[in-house]
């Protein structure tokens, strides 16, 4: 596998139960950090990494994701008439020219592995990226996927993003066992889904960025439901390891787990504090709130 990745898959067909009741009508990926939905951050990261074909695996209730990337004629006309150029550019650049969006339906939420398999007819026989938009990765330099695509191209391997987590949290992640790490990466020897802290082979947790060889599709086709009765991407990756090189990569950047309440709050605070127009006001608001609640002494 030596080719540059051009296609990115966004599995966004999950039910998002942790954000009910909001996710009854608003898909989790459309929850905003400041003024951009989570999906936009992931899309921008994929485009920066060189992808020009974006495959969204949705379910039949998630029209909002497709609508978001569609052209909004009426809104554009209104903004144009009222001379709101800045806002017009914002909505027109949701997808830059030359980038195409393809939508595939996952008929039933049978798991992440199954969702990735739904993208097979579009991806075909080339290496591709998978991005889970609820893992938001913030970095001042190149995005996490760009870092991974460069490594995958240089090594000719599949690459999986990992980060160190406290041992008591291994049960929430796929966990990898690797050979020794150099320059942020190490060859994966084994991978298990959600092991208990006592049985976890390491504390290196898989986060939602992958560069995968298309062989994964064949393996997914024969993968039986695993943890939680779902077809797990982790189980197919475990088989891929027996055949090909797969590297774990400790990306540069900070990851926010926006699939959880606290992760979404943390990301919002961080992006607000780093925002060129909002940072002073956000910092003041936070201090006021903390002192009003008696968490810090008022100044
Ligand atoms: P999660 O485990 O976060 O599940 O899926 P979820 O349904 O989105 O959220 P909760 O746990 O109910 O709150 C990880 C990723 O895999 C996608 C999700 O959309 C998310 O991006 N996924 C999961 C699918 O696309 N299809 C599935 O069948 C399952």
PDB file of C-alpha atoms and ligand atoms in Angstrom:
ATOM      1  CA  UNK A   1       0.000   0.000   0.000  1.00  0.00           C
ATOM      2  CA  UNK A   2       1.948   3.045  -1.173  1.00  0.00           C
ATOM      3  CA  UNK A   3      -0.576   5.322  -2.823  1.00  0.00           C
ATOM      4  CA  UNK A   4      -1.675   8.650  -1.431  1.00  0.00           C
ATOM      5  CA  UNK A   5      -5.130   8.588   0.157  1.00  0.00           C
ATOM      6  CA  UNK A   6      -7.869  10.465  -1.722  1.00  0.00           C
ATOM      7  CA  UNK A   7     -11.003   9.123  -0.147  1.00  0.00           C
ATOM      8  CA  UNK A   8     -12.259   9.673   3.386  1.00  0.00           C
ATOM      9  CA  UNK A   9     -15.117   7.794   5.027  1.00  0.00           C
ATOM     10  CA  UNK A  10     -17.208   9.400   7.771  1.00  0.00           C
ATOM     11  CA  UNK A  11     -19.340   6.812   9.586  1.00  0.00           C
ATOM     12  CA  UNK A  12     -22.150   8.953  10.956  1.00  0.00           C
ATOM     13  CA  UNK A  13     -25.003   6.457  11.163  1.00  0.00           C
ATOM     14  CA  UNK A  14     -24.810   5.809  14.914  1.00  0.00           C
ATOM     15  CA  UNK A  15     -27.794   6.566  17.112  1.00  0.00           C
ATOM     16  CA  UNK A  16     -25.998   9.068  19.345  1.00  0.00           C
ATOM     17  CA  UNK A  17     -27.882   7.884  22.433  1.00  0.00           C
ATOM     18  CA  UNK A  18     -25.581   9.708  24.832  1.00  0.00           C
ATOM     19  CA  UNK A  19     -26.879  13.043  23.577  1.00  0.00           C
ATOM     20  CA  UNK A  20     -30.591  12.290  23.753  1.00  0.00           C
ATOM     21  CA  UNK A  21     -32.946  14.091  23.718  1.00  0.00           C
ATOM     22  CA  UNK A  22     -31.021  16.540  21.464  1.00  0.00           C
ATOM     23  CA  UNK A  23     -30.053  13.746  19.056  1.00  0.00           C
ATOM     24  CA  UNK A  24     -33.694  12.802  18.582  1.00  0.00           C
ATOM     25  CA  UNK A  25     -33.678  15.362  15.769  1.00  0.00           C
ATOM     26  CA  UNK A  26     -30.102  16.746  15.564  1.00  0.00           C
ATOM     27  CA  UNK A  27     -27.429  14.218  14.576  1.00  0.00           C
ATOM     28  CA  UNK A  28     -24.508  14.147  17.015  1.00  0.00           C
ATOM     29  CA  UNK A  29     -22.148  15.199  14.204  1.00  0.00           C
ATOM     30  CA  UNK A  30     -24.157  18.397  13.732  1.00  0.00           C
ATOM     31  CA  UNK A  31     -23.604  19.575  17.318  1.00  0.00           C
ATOM     32  CA  UNK A  32     -21.544  22.759  17.089  1.00  0.00           C
ATOM     33  CA  UNK A  33     -18.294  23.832  18.649  1.00  0.00           C
ATOM     34  CA  UNK A  34     -18.815  27.626  18.555  1.00  0.00           C
ATOM     35  CA  UNK A  35     -20.311  28.047  15.061  1.00  0.00           C
ATOM     36  CA  UNK A  36     -19.209  24.949  13.141  1.00  0.00           C
ATOM     37  CA  UNK A  37     -20.669  21.465  13.449  1.00  0.00           C
ATOM     38  CA  UNK A  38     -18.348  18.620  14.461  1.00  0.00           C
ATOM     39  CA  UNK A  39     -18.598  17.147  10.970  1.00  0.00           C
ATOM     40  CA  UNK A  40     -17.095  20.321   9.461  1.00  0.00           C
ATOM     41  CA  UNK A  41     -13.938  20.025  11.584  1.00  0.00           C
ATOM     42  CA  UNK A  42     -13.471  16.416  10.428  1.00  0.00           C
ATOM     43  CA  UNK A  43     -14.135  17.304   6.788  1.00  0.00           C
ATOM     44  CA  UNK A  44     -11.581  20.136   6.903  1.00  0.00           C
ATOM     45  CA  UNK A  45      -9.025  17.733   8.397  1.00  0.00           C
ATOM     46  CA  UNK A  46      -9.619  15.214   5.588  1.00  0.00           C
ATOM     47  CA  UNK A  47      -9.329  17.859   2.879  1.00  0.00           C
ATOM     48  CA  UNK A  48      -6.111  19.163   4.403  1.00  0.00           C
ATOM     49  CA  UNK A  49      -4.757  15.595   4.269  1.00  0.00           C
ATOM     50  CA  UNK A  50      -5.397  15.532   0.511  1.00  0.00           C
ATOM     51  CA  UNK A  51      -8.811  13.847   0.273  1.00  0.00           C
ATOM     52  CA  UNK A  52     -11.118  14.959  -2.529  1.00  0.00           C
ATOM     53  CA  UNK A  53     -13.874  12.358  -2.168  1.00  0.00           C
ATOM     54  CA  UNK A  54     -15.808  12.340   1.088  1.00  0.00           C
ATOM     55  CA  UNK A  55     -18.058   9.369   1.766  1.00  0.00           C
ATOM     56  CA  UNK A  56     -20.687   9.913   4.448  1.00  0.00           C
ATOM     57  CA  UNK A  57     -22.269   6.757   5.810  1.00  0.00           C
ATOM     58  CA  UNK A  58     -25.582   7.951   7.228  1.00  0.00           C
ATOM     59  CA  UNK A  59     -28.926   6.505   8.205  1.00  0.00           C
ATOM     60  CA  UNK A  60     -32.288   7.433   6.782  1.00  0.00           C
ATOM     61  CA  UNK A  61     -33.057   9.837   9.620  1.00  0.00           C
ATOM     62  CA  UNK A  62     -29.954  11.939   9.204  1.00  0.00           C
ATOM     63  CA  UNK A  63     -31.030  14.293   6.444  1.00  0.00           C
ATOM     64  CA  UNK A  64     -29.382  17.152   8.306  1.00  0.00           C
ATOM     65  CA  UNK A  65     -25.873  15.966   7.373  1.00  0.00           C
ATOM     66  CA  UNK A  66     -26.694  15.790   3.640  1.00  0.00           C
ATOM     67  CA  UNK A  67     -28.605  19.087   3.804  1.00  0.00           C
ATOM     68  CA  UNK A  68     -25.624  20.750   5.431  1.00  0.00           C
ATOM     69  CA  UNK A  69     -23.324  19.893   2.512  1.00  0.00           C
ATOM     70  CA  UNK A  70     -25.972  20.696  -0.105  1.00  0.00           C
ATOM     71  CA  UNK A  71     -26.283  24.094  -1.776  1.00  0.00           C
ATOM     72  CA  UNK A  72     -28.652  26.448   0.085  1.00  0.00           C
ATOM     73  CA  UNK A  73     -30.029  28.486  -2.845  1.00  0.00           C
ATOM     74  CA  UNK A  74     -32.520  30.626  -0.955  1.00  0.00           C
ATOM     75  CA  UNK A  75     -30.149  31.462   1.845  1.00  0.00           C
ATOM     76  CA  UNK A  76     -27.377  32.313  -0.626  1.00  0.00           C
ATOM     77  CA  UNK A  77     -29.697  34.632  -2.544  1.00  0.00           C
ATOM     78  CA  UNK A  78     -30.789  36.413   0.630  1.00  0.00           C
ATOM     79  CA  UNK A  79     -27.215  36.884   1.850  1.00  0.00           C
ATOM     80  CA  UNK A  80     -26.169  38.111  -1.586  1.00  0.00           C
ATOM     81  CA  UNK A  81     -29.023  40.644  -1.717  1.00  0.00           C
ATOM     82  CA  UNK A  82     -28.222  41.985   1.721  1.00  0.00           C
ATOM     83  CA  UNK A  83     -24.501  42.220   0.889  1.00  0.00           C
ATOM     84  CA  UNK A  84     -23.410  39.758   3.596  1.00  0.00           C
ATOM     85  CA  UNK A  85     -20.294  38.581   1.742  1.00  0.00           C
ATOM     86  CA  UNK A  86     -18.512  37.100   4.737  1.00  0.00           C
ATOM     87  CA  UNK A  87     -21.443  34.856   5.671  1.00  0.00           C
ATOM     88  CA  UNK A  88     -21.964  33.945   2.014  1.00  0.00           C
ATOM     89  CA  UNK A  89     -18.366  32.759   1.727  1.00  0.00           C
ATOM     90  CA  UNK A  90     -18.765  30.756   4.929  1.00  0.00           C
ATOM     91  CA  UNK A  91     -21.684  28.725   3.634  1.00  0.00           C
ATOM     92  CA  UNK A  92     -20.222  28.363   0.142  1.00  0.00           C
ATOM     93  CA  UNK A  93     -16.936  27.026   1.505  1.00  0.00           C
ATOM     94  CA  UNK A  94     -18.484  24.241   3.557  1.00  0.00           C
ATOM     95  CA  UNK A  95     -17.086  22.107   0.723  1.00  0.00           C
ATOM     96  CA  UNK A  96     -14.384  23.737  -1.413  1.00  0.00           C
ATOM     97  CA  UNK A  97     -14.422  23.382  -5.217  1.00  0.00           C
ATOM     98  CA  UNK A  98     -13.031  20.074  -6.444  1.00  0.00           C
ATOM     99  CA  UNK A  99     -14.201  18.132  -3.395  1.00  0.00           C
ATOM    100  CA  UNK A 100     -17.183  15.821  -3.835  1.00  0.00           C
ATOM    101  CA  UNK A 101     -19.495  14.412  -1.201  1.00  0.00           C
ATOM    102  CA  UNK A 102     -21.078  10.991  -1.611  1.00  0.00           C
ATOM    103  CA  UNK A 103     -23.801   9.675   0.687  1.00  0.00           C
ATOM    104  CA  UNK A 104     -24.313   6.022   1.471  1.00  0.00           C
ATOM    105  CA  UNK A 105     -27.040   4.654   3.737  1.00  0.00           C
ATOM    106  CA  UNK A 106     -26.388   2.127   6.471  1.00  0.00           C
ATOM    107  CA  UNK A 107     -29.814   0.493   6.673  1.00  0.00           C
ATOM    108  CA  UNK A 108     -29.328  -0.734  10.254  1.00  0.00           C
ATOM    109  CA  UNK A 109     -26.884   0.424  12.936  1.00  0.00           C
ATOM    110  CA  UNK A 110     -24.932  -2.848  12.974  1.00  0.00           C
ATOM    111  CA  UNK A 111     -21.702  -1.295  14.194  1.00  0.00           C
ATOM    112  CA  UNK A 112     -18.740   0.799  13.092  1.00  0.00           C
ATOM    113  CA  UNK A 113     -17.195  -2.047  11.078  1.00  0.00           C
ATOM    114  CA  UNK A 114     -20.442  -2.522   9.183  1.00  0.00           C
ATOM    115  CA  UNK A 115     -20.693   1.237   8.544  1.00  0.00           C
ATOM    116  CA  UNK A 116     -17.179   1.266   7.031  1.00  0.00           C
ATOM    117  CA  UNK A 117     -18.081  -1.728   4.858  1.00  0.00           C
ATOM    118  CA  UNK A 118     -21.030   0.253   3.441  1.00  0.00           C
ATOM    119  CA  UNK A 119     -18.466   2.591   1.814  1.00  0.00           C
ATOM    120  CA  UNK A 120     -16.801  -0.220  -0.152  1.00  0.00           C
ATOM    121  CA  UNK A 121     -18.563   0.438  -3.496  1.00  0.00           C
ATOM    122  CA  UNK A 122     -17.341   4.052  -3.473  1.00  0.00           C
ATOM    123  CA  UNK A 123     -13.829   3.505  -2.105  1.00  0.00           C
ATOM    124  CA  UNK A 124     -12.994   0.501  -4.298  1.00  0.00           C
ATOM    125  CA  UNK A 125      -9.479  -0.848  -4.318  1.00  0.00           C
ATOM    126  CA  UNK A 126      -7.416   1.953  -2.852  1.00  0.00           C
ATOM    127  CA  UNK A 127      -6.190   2.964   0.601  1.00  0.00           C
ATOM    128  CA  UNK A 128      -8.594   5.285   2.383  1.00  0.00           C
ATOM    129  CA  UNK A 129      -9.136   7.230   5.575  1.00  0.00           C
ATOM    130  CA  UNK A 130     -11.813   6.801   8.237  1.00  0.00           C
ATOM    131  CA  UNK A 131     -12.636   9.739  10.503  1.00  0.00           C
ATOM    132  CA  UNK A 132     -15.043   9.648  13.431  1.00  0.00           C
ATOM    133  CA  UNK A 133     -16.224  13.246  13.762  1.00  0.00           C
ATOM    134  CA  UNK A 134     -16.989  12.985  17.469  1.00  0.00           C
ATOM    135  CA  UNK A 135     -13.254  12.639  18.059  1.00  0.00           C
ATOM    136  CA  UNK A 136     -12.228  16.231  17.507  1.00  0.00           C
ATOM    137  CA  UNK A 137      -8.463  16.741  17.231  1.00  0.00           C
ATOM    138  CA  UNK A 138      -7.028  20.191  17.725  1.00  0.00           C
ATOM    139  CA  UNK A 139      -3.506  20.984  16.602  1.00  0.00           C
ATOM    140  CA  UNK A 140      -1.660  24.163  15.712  1.00  0.00           C
ATOM    141  CA  UNK A 141       0.415  22.400  13.043  1.00  0.00           C
ATOM    142  CA  UNK A 142      -0.705  19.814  10.460  1.00  0.00           C
ATOM    143  CA  UNK A 143      -3.912  17.964  11.321  1.00  0.00           C
ATOM    144  CA  UNK A 144      -3.825  14.426  12.711  1.00  0.00           C
ATOM    145  CA  UNK A 145      -4.942  12.817   9.440  1.00  0.00           C
ATOM    146  CA  UNK A 146      -2.310  14.671   7.410  1.00  0.00           C
ATOM    147  CA  UNK A 147       0.357  13.388   9.812  1.00  0.00           C
ATOM    148  CA  UNK A 148      -0.998   9.855   9.425  1.00  0.00           C
ATOM    149  CA  UNK A 149      -1.314  10.021   5.624  1.00  0.00           C
ATOM    150  CA  UNK A 150       2.336  11.090   5.370  1.00  0.00           C
ATOM    151  CA  UNK A 151       3.400   8.147   7.532  1.00  0.00           C
ATOM    152  CA  UNK A 152       1.201   5.662   5.653  1.00  0.00           C
ATOM    153  CA  UNK A 153       2.675   6.816   2.353  1.00  0.00           C
ATOM    154  CA  UNK A 154       6.265   6.677   3.597  1.00  0.00           C
ATOM    155  CA  UNK A 155       5.860   3.222   5.178  1.00  0.00           C
ATOM    156  CA  UNK A 156       3.325   1.646   2.846  1.00  0.00           C
ATOM    157  CA  UNK A 157       1.389   0.549   5.930  1.00  0.00           C
ATOM    158  CA  UNK A 158      -2.065   1.066   7.384  1.00  0.00           C
ATOM    159  CA  UNK A 159      -1.957   3.577  10.251  1.00  0.00           C
ATOM    160  CA  UNK A 160      -4.196   3.879  13.300  1.00  0.00           C
ATOM    161  CA  UNK A 161      -4.254   6.891  15.613  1.00  0.00           C
ATOM    162  CA  UNK A 162      -3.640   6.151  19.283  1.00  0.00           C
ATOM    163  CA  UNK A 163      -3.307   8.063  22.531  1.00  0.00           C
ATOM    164  CA  UNK A 164      -2.313   7.096  26.050  1.00  0.00           C
ATOM    165  CA  UNK A 165      -5.263   6.795  28.421  1.00  0.00           C
ATOM    166  CA  UNK A 166      -5.426   6.119  32.170  1.00  0.00           C
ATOM    167  CA  UNK A 167      -5.526   2.327  32.740  1.00  0.00           C
ATOM    168  CA  UNK A 168      -8.961   2.495  34.371  1.00  0.00           C
ATOM    169  CA  UNK A 169     -10.377   3.718  31.028  1.00  0.00           C
ATOM    170  CA  UNK A 170      -9.217   0.848  28.778  1.00  0.00           C
ATOM    171  CA  UNK A 171     -12.745  -0.640  28.844  1.00  0.00           C
ATOM    172  CA  UNK A 172     -13.971   2.291  26.734  1.00  0.00           C
ATOM    173  CA  UNK A 173     -11.516   1.860  23.840  1.00  0.00           C
ATOM    174  CA  UNK A 174      -9.842  -0.455  21.381  1.00  0.00           C
ATOM    175  CA  UNK A 175      -6.386  -1.067  22.872  1.00  0.00           C
ATOM    176  CA  UNK A 176      -3.241  -1.956  20.902  1.00  0.00           C
ATOM    177  CA  UNK A 177      -0.099  -3.902  21.763  1.00  0.00           C
ATOM    178  CA  UNK A 178       2.883  -2.647  19.783  1.00  0.00           C
ATOM    179  CA  UNK A 179       6.548  -3.202  19.166  1.00  0.00           C
ATOM    180  CA  UNK A 180       8.740  -0.417  20.549  1.00  0.00           C
ATOM    181  CA  UNK A 181       7.811   3.140  19.615  1.00  0.00           C
ATOM    182  CA  UNK A 182      10.090   5.451  17.605  1.00  0.00           C
ATOM    183  CA  UNK A 183       9.118   8.834  16.144  1.00  0.00           C
ATOM    184  CA  UNK A 184       5.606   8.529  17.559  1.00  0.00           C
ATOM    185  CA  UNK A 185       4.860   5.207  15.859  1.00  0.00           C
ATOM    186  CA  UNK A 186       5.138   1.500  16.505  1.00  0.00           C
ATOM    187  CA  UNK A 187       4.122  -1.626  14.580  1.00  0.00           C
ATOM    188  CA  UNK A 188       0.927  -3.148  16.014  1.00  0.00           C
ATOM    189  CA  UNK A 189       1.153  -6.764  17.217  1.00  0.00           C
ATOM    190  CA  UNK A 190      -2.352  -7.068  18.630  1.00  0.00           C
ATOM    191  CA  UNK A 191      -5.575  -5.136  19.114  1.00  0.00           C
ATOM    192  CA  UNK A 192      -8.543  -5.810  21.399  1.00  0.00           C
ATOM    193  CA  UNK A 193     -11.873  -4.054  21.798  1.00  0.00           C
ATOM    194  CA  UNK A 194     -12.692  -2.630  25.234  1.00  0.00           C
ATOM    195  CA  UNK A 195     -10.497  -4.846  27.465  1.00  0.00           C
ATOM    196  CA  UNK A 196     -10.793  -4.548  31.255  1.00  0.00           C
ATOM    197  CA  UNK A 197      -7.912  -2.664  32.943  1.00  0.00           C
ATOM    198  CA  UNK A 198      -6.571  -6.005  34.267  1.00  0.00           C
ATOM    199  CA  UNK A 199      -6.389  -7.675  30.845  1.00  0.00           C
ATOM    200  CA  UNK A 200      -5.502  -4.677  28.623  1.00  0.00           C
ATOM    201  CA  UNK A 201      -2.189  -5.299  26.793  1.00  0.00           C
ATOM    202  CA  UNK A 202      -1.245  -1.591  27.111  1.00  0.00           C
ATOM    203  CA  UNK A 203      -2.846   1.794  27.729  1.00  0.00           C
ATOM    204  CA  UNK A 204      -2.571   2.876  24.081  1.00  0.00           C
ATOM    205  CA  UNK A 205      -6.136   3.565  22.982  1.00  0.00           C
ATOM    206  CA  UNK A 206      -7.391   3.760  19.426  1.00  0.00           C
ATOM    207  CA  UNK A 207      -9.030   7.087  18.597  1.00  0.00           C
ATOM    208  CA  UNK A 208     -11.176   7.895  15.584  1.00  0.00           C
ATOM    209  CA  UNK A 209      -8.652   8.280  12.758  1.00  0.00           C
ATOM    210  CA  UNK A 210      -7.530   5.429  10.512  1.00  0.00           C
ATOM    211  CA  UNK A 211      -5.696   5.022   7.209  1.00  0.00           C
ATOM    212  CA  UNK A 212      -6.604   1.569   5.945  1.00  0.00           C
ATOM    213  CA  UNK A 213      -5.695  -0.793   3.150  1.00  0.00           C
ATOM    214  CA  UNK A 214      -8.775  -1.826   1.078  1.00  0.00           C
ATOM    215  CA  UNK A 215      -8.167  -5.448   2.121  1.00  0.00           C
ATOM    216  CA  UNK A 216     -10.071  -4.459   5.273  1.00  0.00           C
ATOM    217  CA  UNK A 217     -13.325  -4.644   3.266  1.00  0.00           C
ATOM    218  CA  UNK A 218     -12.875  -8.378   2.520  1.00  0.00           C
ATOM    219  CA  UNK A 219     -12.104  -8.983   6.177  1.00  0.00           C
ATOM    220  CA  UNK A 220     -15.139  -6.986   7.320  1.00  0.00           C
ATOM    221  CA  UNK A 221     -17.350  -9.051   5.029  1.00  0.00           C
ATOM    222  CA  UNK A 222     -16.503 -12.151   7.030  1.00  0.00           C
ATOM    223  CA  UNK A 223     -16.409 -10.488  10.467  1.00  0.00           C
ATOM    224  CA  UNK A 224     -19.093 -11.755  12.824  1.00  0.00           C
ATOM    225  CA  UNK A 225     -20.732  -9.481  15.418  1.00  0.00           C
ATOM    226  CA  UNK A 226     -18.397  -8.989  18.394  1.00  0.00           C
ATOM    227  CA  UNK A 227     -18.540  -6.784  21.508  1.00  0.00           C
ATOM    228  CA  UNK A 228     -22.055  -5.350  22.009  1.00  0.00           C
ATOM    229  CA  UNK A 229     -23.450  -7.501  19.162  1.00  0.00           C
ATOM    230  CA  UNK A 230     -21.943  -5.047  16.640  1.00  0.00           C
ATOM    231  CA  UNK A 231     -19.623  -5.695  13.704  1.00  0.00           C
ATOM    232  CA  UNK A 232     -16.447  -4.180  15.089  1.00  0.00           C
ATOM    233  CA  UNK A 233     -13.806  -2.491  12.949  1.00  0.00           C
ATOM    234  CA  UNK A 234     -11.298  -3.571  15.601  1.00  0.00           C
ATOM    235  CA  UNK A 235     -11.976  -7.268  14.897  1.00  0.00           C
ATOM    236  CA  UNK A 236     -11.261  -6.831  11.174  1.00  0.00           C
ATOM    237  CA  UNK A 237      -8.092  -4.854  11.961  1.00  0.00           C
ATOM    238  CA  UNK A 238      -6.987  -7.735  14.220  1.00  0.00           C
ATOM    239  CA  UNK A 239      -7.167  -9.988  11.153  1.00  0.00           C
ATOM    240  CA  UNK A 240      -5.424  -7.462   8.923  1.00  0.00           C
ATOM    241  CA  UNK A 241      -2.450  -7.582  11.311  1.00  0.00           C
ATOM    242  CA  UNK A 242      -1.870 -11.220  10.389  1.00  0.00           C
ATOM    243  CA  UNK A 243      -1.420 -10.267   6.739  1.00  0.00           C
ATOM    244  CA  UNK A 244      -0.008  -6.746   6.551  1.00  0.00           C
ATOM    245  CA  UNK A 245       1.892  -4.004   8.369  1.00  0.00           C
ATOM    246  CA  UNK A 246      -0.321  -1.825  10.554  1.00  0.00           C
ATOM    247  CA  UNK A 247       1.265   0.995  12.558  1.00  0.00           C
ATOM    248  CA  UNK A 248      -0.031   2.780  15.640  1.00  0.00           C
ATOM    249  CA  UNK A 249       0.634   6.512  15.508  1.00  0.00           C
ATOM    250  CA  UNK A 250       0.636   8.856  18.482  1.00  0.00           C
ATOM    251  CA  UNK A 251      -0.520  12.010  16.710  1.00  0.00           C
ATOM    252  CA  UNK A 252       0.484  15.540  17.587  1.00  0.00           C
ATOM    253  CA  UNK A 253      -2.546  17.388  18.912  1.00  0.00           C
ATOM    254  CA  UNK A 254      -5.221  17.289  21.579  1.00  0.00           C
ATOM    255  CA  UNK A 255      -8.211  15.043  21.179  1.00  0.00           C
ATOM    256  CA  UNK A 256     -11.620  15.856  22.587  1.00  0.00           C
ATOM    257  CA  UNK A 257     -14.134  13.047  22.946  1.00  0.00           C
ATOM    258  CA  UNK A 258     -17.182  14.971  21.782  1.00  0.00           C
ATOM    259  CA  UNK A 259     -19.258  11.801  21.977  1.00  0.00           C
ATOM    260  CA  UNK A 260     -19.471  12.507  25.728  1.00  0.00           C
ATOM    261  CA  UNK A 261     -20.971  15.490  27.536  1.00  0.00           C
ATOM    262  CA  UNK A 262     -17.759  16.476  29.271  1.00  0.00           C
ATOM    263  CA  UNK A 263     -15.701  16.117  26.076  1.00  0.00           C
ATOM    264  CA  UNK A 264     -18.036  18.439  24.184  1.00  0.00           C
ATOM    265  CA  UNK A 265     -17.845  20.977  27.028  1.00  0.00           C
ATOM    266  CA  UNK A 266     -14.047  20.700  27.139  1.00  0.00           C
ATOM    267  CA  UNK A 267     -13.764  21.245  23.380  1.00  0.00           C
ATOM    268  CA  UNK A 268     -16.088  24.240  23.504  1.00  0.00           C
ATOM    269  CA  UNK A 269     -14.055  25.844  26.287  1.00  0.00           C
ATOM    270  CA  UNK A 270     -10.759  25.200  24.485  1.00  0.00           C
ATOM    271  CA  UNK A 271     -11.942  26.542  21.141  1.00  0.00           C
ATOM    272  CA  UNK A 272     -13.486  29.584  22.823  1.00  0.00           C
ATOM    273  CA  UNK A 273     -10.291  30.353  24.748  1.00  0.00           C
ATOM    274  CA  UNK A 274      -8.284  29.994  21.520  1.00  0.00           C
ATOM    275  CA  UNK A 275     -10.727  32.051  19.412  1.00  0.00           C
ATOM    276  CA  UNK A 276      -9.398  35.370  18.157  1.00  0.00           C
ATOM    277  CA  UNK A 277     -12.627  37.284  18.854  1.00  0.00           C
ATOM    278  CA  UNK A 278     -14.016  35.343  21.808  1.00  0.00           C
ATOM    279  CA  UNK A 279     -11.048  34.433  23.974  1.00  0.00           C
ATOM    280  CA  UNK A 280     -11.023  37.481  26.300  1.00  0.00           C
ATOM    281  CA  UNK A 281     -14.764  37.423  26.863  1.00  0.00           C
ATOM    282  CA  UNK A 282     -14.808  33.631  27.300  1.00  0.00           C
ATOM    283  CA  UNK A 283     -12.001  33.726  29.841  1.00  0.00           C
ATOM    284  CA  UNK A 284     -13.739  36.491  31.810  1.00  0.00           C
ATOM    285  CA  UNK A 285     -17.043  34.629  31.754  1.00  0.00           C
ATOM    286  CA  UNK A 286     -15.398  31.509  33.076  1.00  0.00           C
ATOM    287  CA  UNK A 287     -13.734  33.342  35.922  1.00  0.00           C
ATOM    288  CA  UNK A 288     -17.026  35.050  36.807  1.00  0.00           C
ATOM    289  CA  UNK A 289     -18.910  31.773  36.792  1.00  0.00           C
ATOM    290  CA  UNK A 290     -16.285  30.032  38.933  1.00  0.00           C
ATOM    291  CA  UNK A 291     -16.212  32.807  41.488  1.00  0.00           C
ATOM    292  CA  UNK A 292     -20.023  33.158  41.618  1.00  0.00           C
ATOM    293  CA  UNK A 293     -20.235  29.442  42.324  1.00  0.00           C
ATOM    294  CA  UNK A 294     -17.521  29.758  44.976  1.00  0.00           C
ATOM    295  CA  UNK A 295     -15.099  27.438  43.124  1.00  0.00           C
ATOM    296  CA  UNK A 296     -12.433  30.162  43.099  1.00  0.00           C
ATOM    297  CA  UNK A 297     -12.123  33.232  45.292  1.00  0.00           C
ATOM    298  CA  UNK A 298     -13.595  36.356  43.690  1.00  0.00           C
ATOM    299  CA  UNK A 299     -11.037  38.981  42.678  1.00  0.00           C
TER     300      UNK A 299
HETATM  301  P1  LIG B   1     -20.423   5.361  18.898  1.00  0.00           P
HETATM  302  O1  LIG B   1     -19.931   4.201  19.630  1.00  0.00           O
HETATM  303  O2  LIG B   1     -20.013   6.715  19.369  1.00  0.00           O
HETATM  304  O3  LIG B   1     -22.015   5.260  18.841  1.00  0.00           O
HETATM  305  O4  LIG B   1     -20.029   5.173  17.367  1.00  0.00           O
HETATM  306  P2  LIG B   1     -23.088   6.360  18.552  1.00  0.00           P
HETATM  307  O5  LIG B   1     -24.336   5.677  18.187  1.00  0.00           O
HETATM  308  O6  LIG B   1     -22.614   7.362  17.549  1.00  0.00           O
HETATM  309  O7  LIG B   1     -23.269   7.147  19.930  1.00  0.00           O
HETATM  310  P3  LIG B   1     -23.826   6.657  21.355  1.00  0.00           P
HETATM  311  O8  LIG B   1     -22.772   5.767  21.948  1.00  0.00           O
HETATM  312  O9  LIG B   1     -25.148   5.960  21.135  1.00  0.00           O
HETATM  313  O10 LIG B   1     -24.001   7.954  22.104  1.00  0.00           O
HETATM  314  C1  LIG B   1     -18.751   5.538  16.888  1.00  0.00           C
HETATM  315  C2  LIG B   1     -18.878   6.034  15.462  1.00  0.00           C
HETATM  316  O11 LIG B   1     -19.364   5.014  14.612  1.00  0.00           O
HETATM  317  C3  LIG B   1     -20.530   5.426  13.939  1.00  0.00           C
HETATM  318  C4  LIG B   1     -21.102   6.549  14.786  1.00  0.00           C
HETATM  319  O12 LIG B   1     -21.913   7.419  14.004  1.00  0.00           O
HETATM  320  C5  LIG B   1     -19.852   7.215  15.327  1.00  0.00           C
HETATM  321  O13 LIG B   1     -19.285   8.108  14.373  1.00  0.00           O
HETATM  322  N1  LIG B   1     -21.432   4.274  13.810  1.00  0.00           N
HETATM  323  C6  LIG B   1     -21.623   3.438  14.861  1.00  0.00           C
HETATM  324  C7  LIG B   1     -22.072   4.046  12.608  1.00  0.00           C
HETATM  325  O14 LIG B   1     -21.915   4.812  11.628  1.00  0.00           O
HETATM  326  N2  LIG B   1     -22.893   2.948  12.486  1.00  0.00           N
HETATM  327  C8  LIG B   1     -23.088   2.094  13.521  1.00  0.00           C
HETATM  328  O15 LIG B   1     -23.839   1.126  13.341  1.00  0.00           O
HETATM  329  C9  LIG B   1     -22.459   2.353  14.738  1.00  0.00           C
END
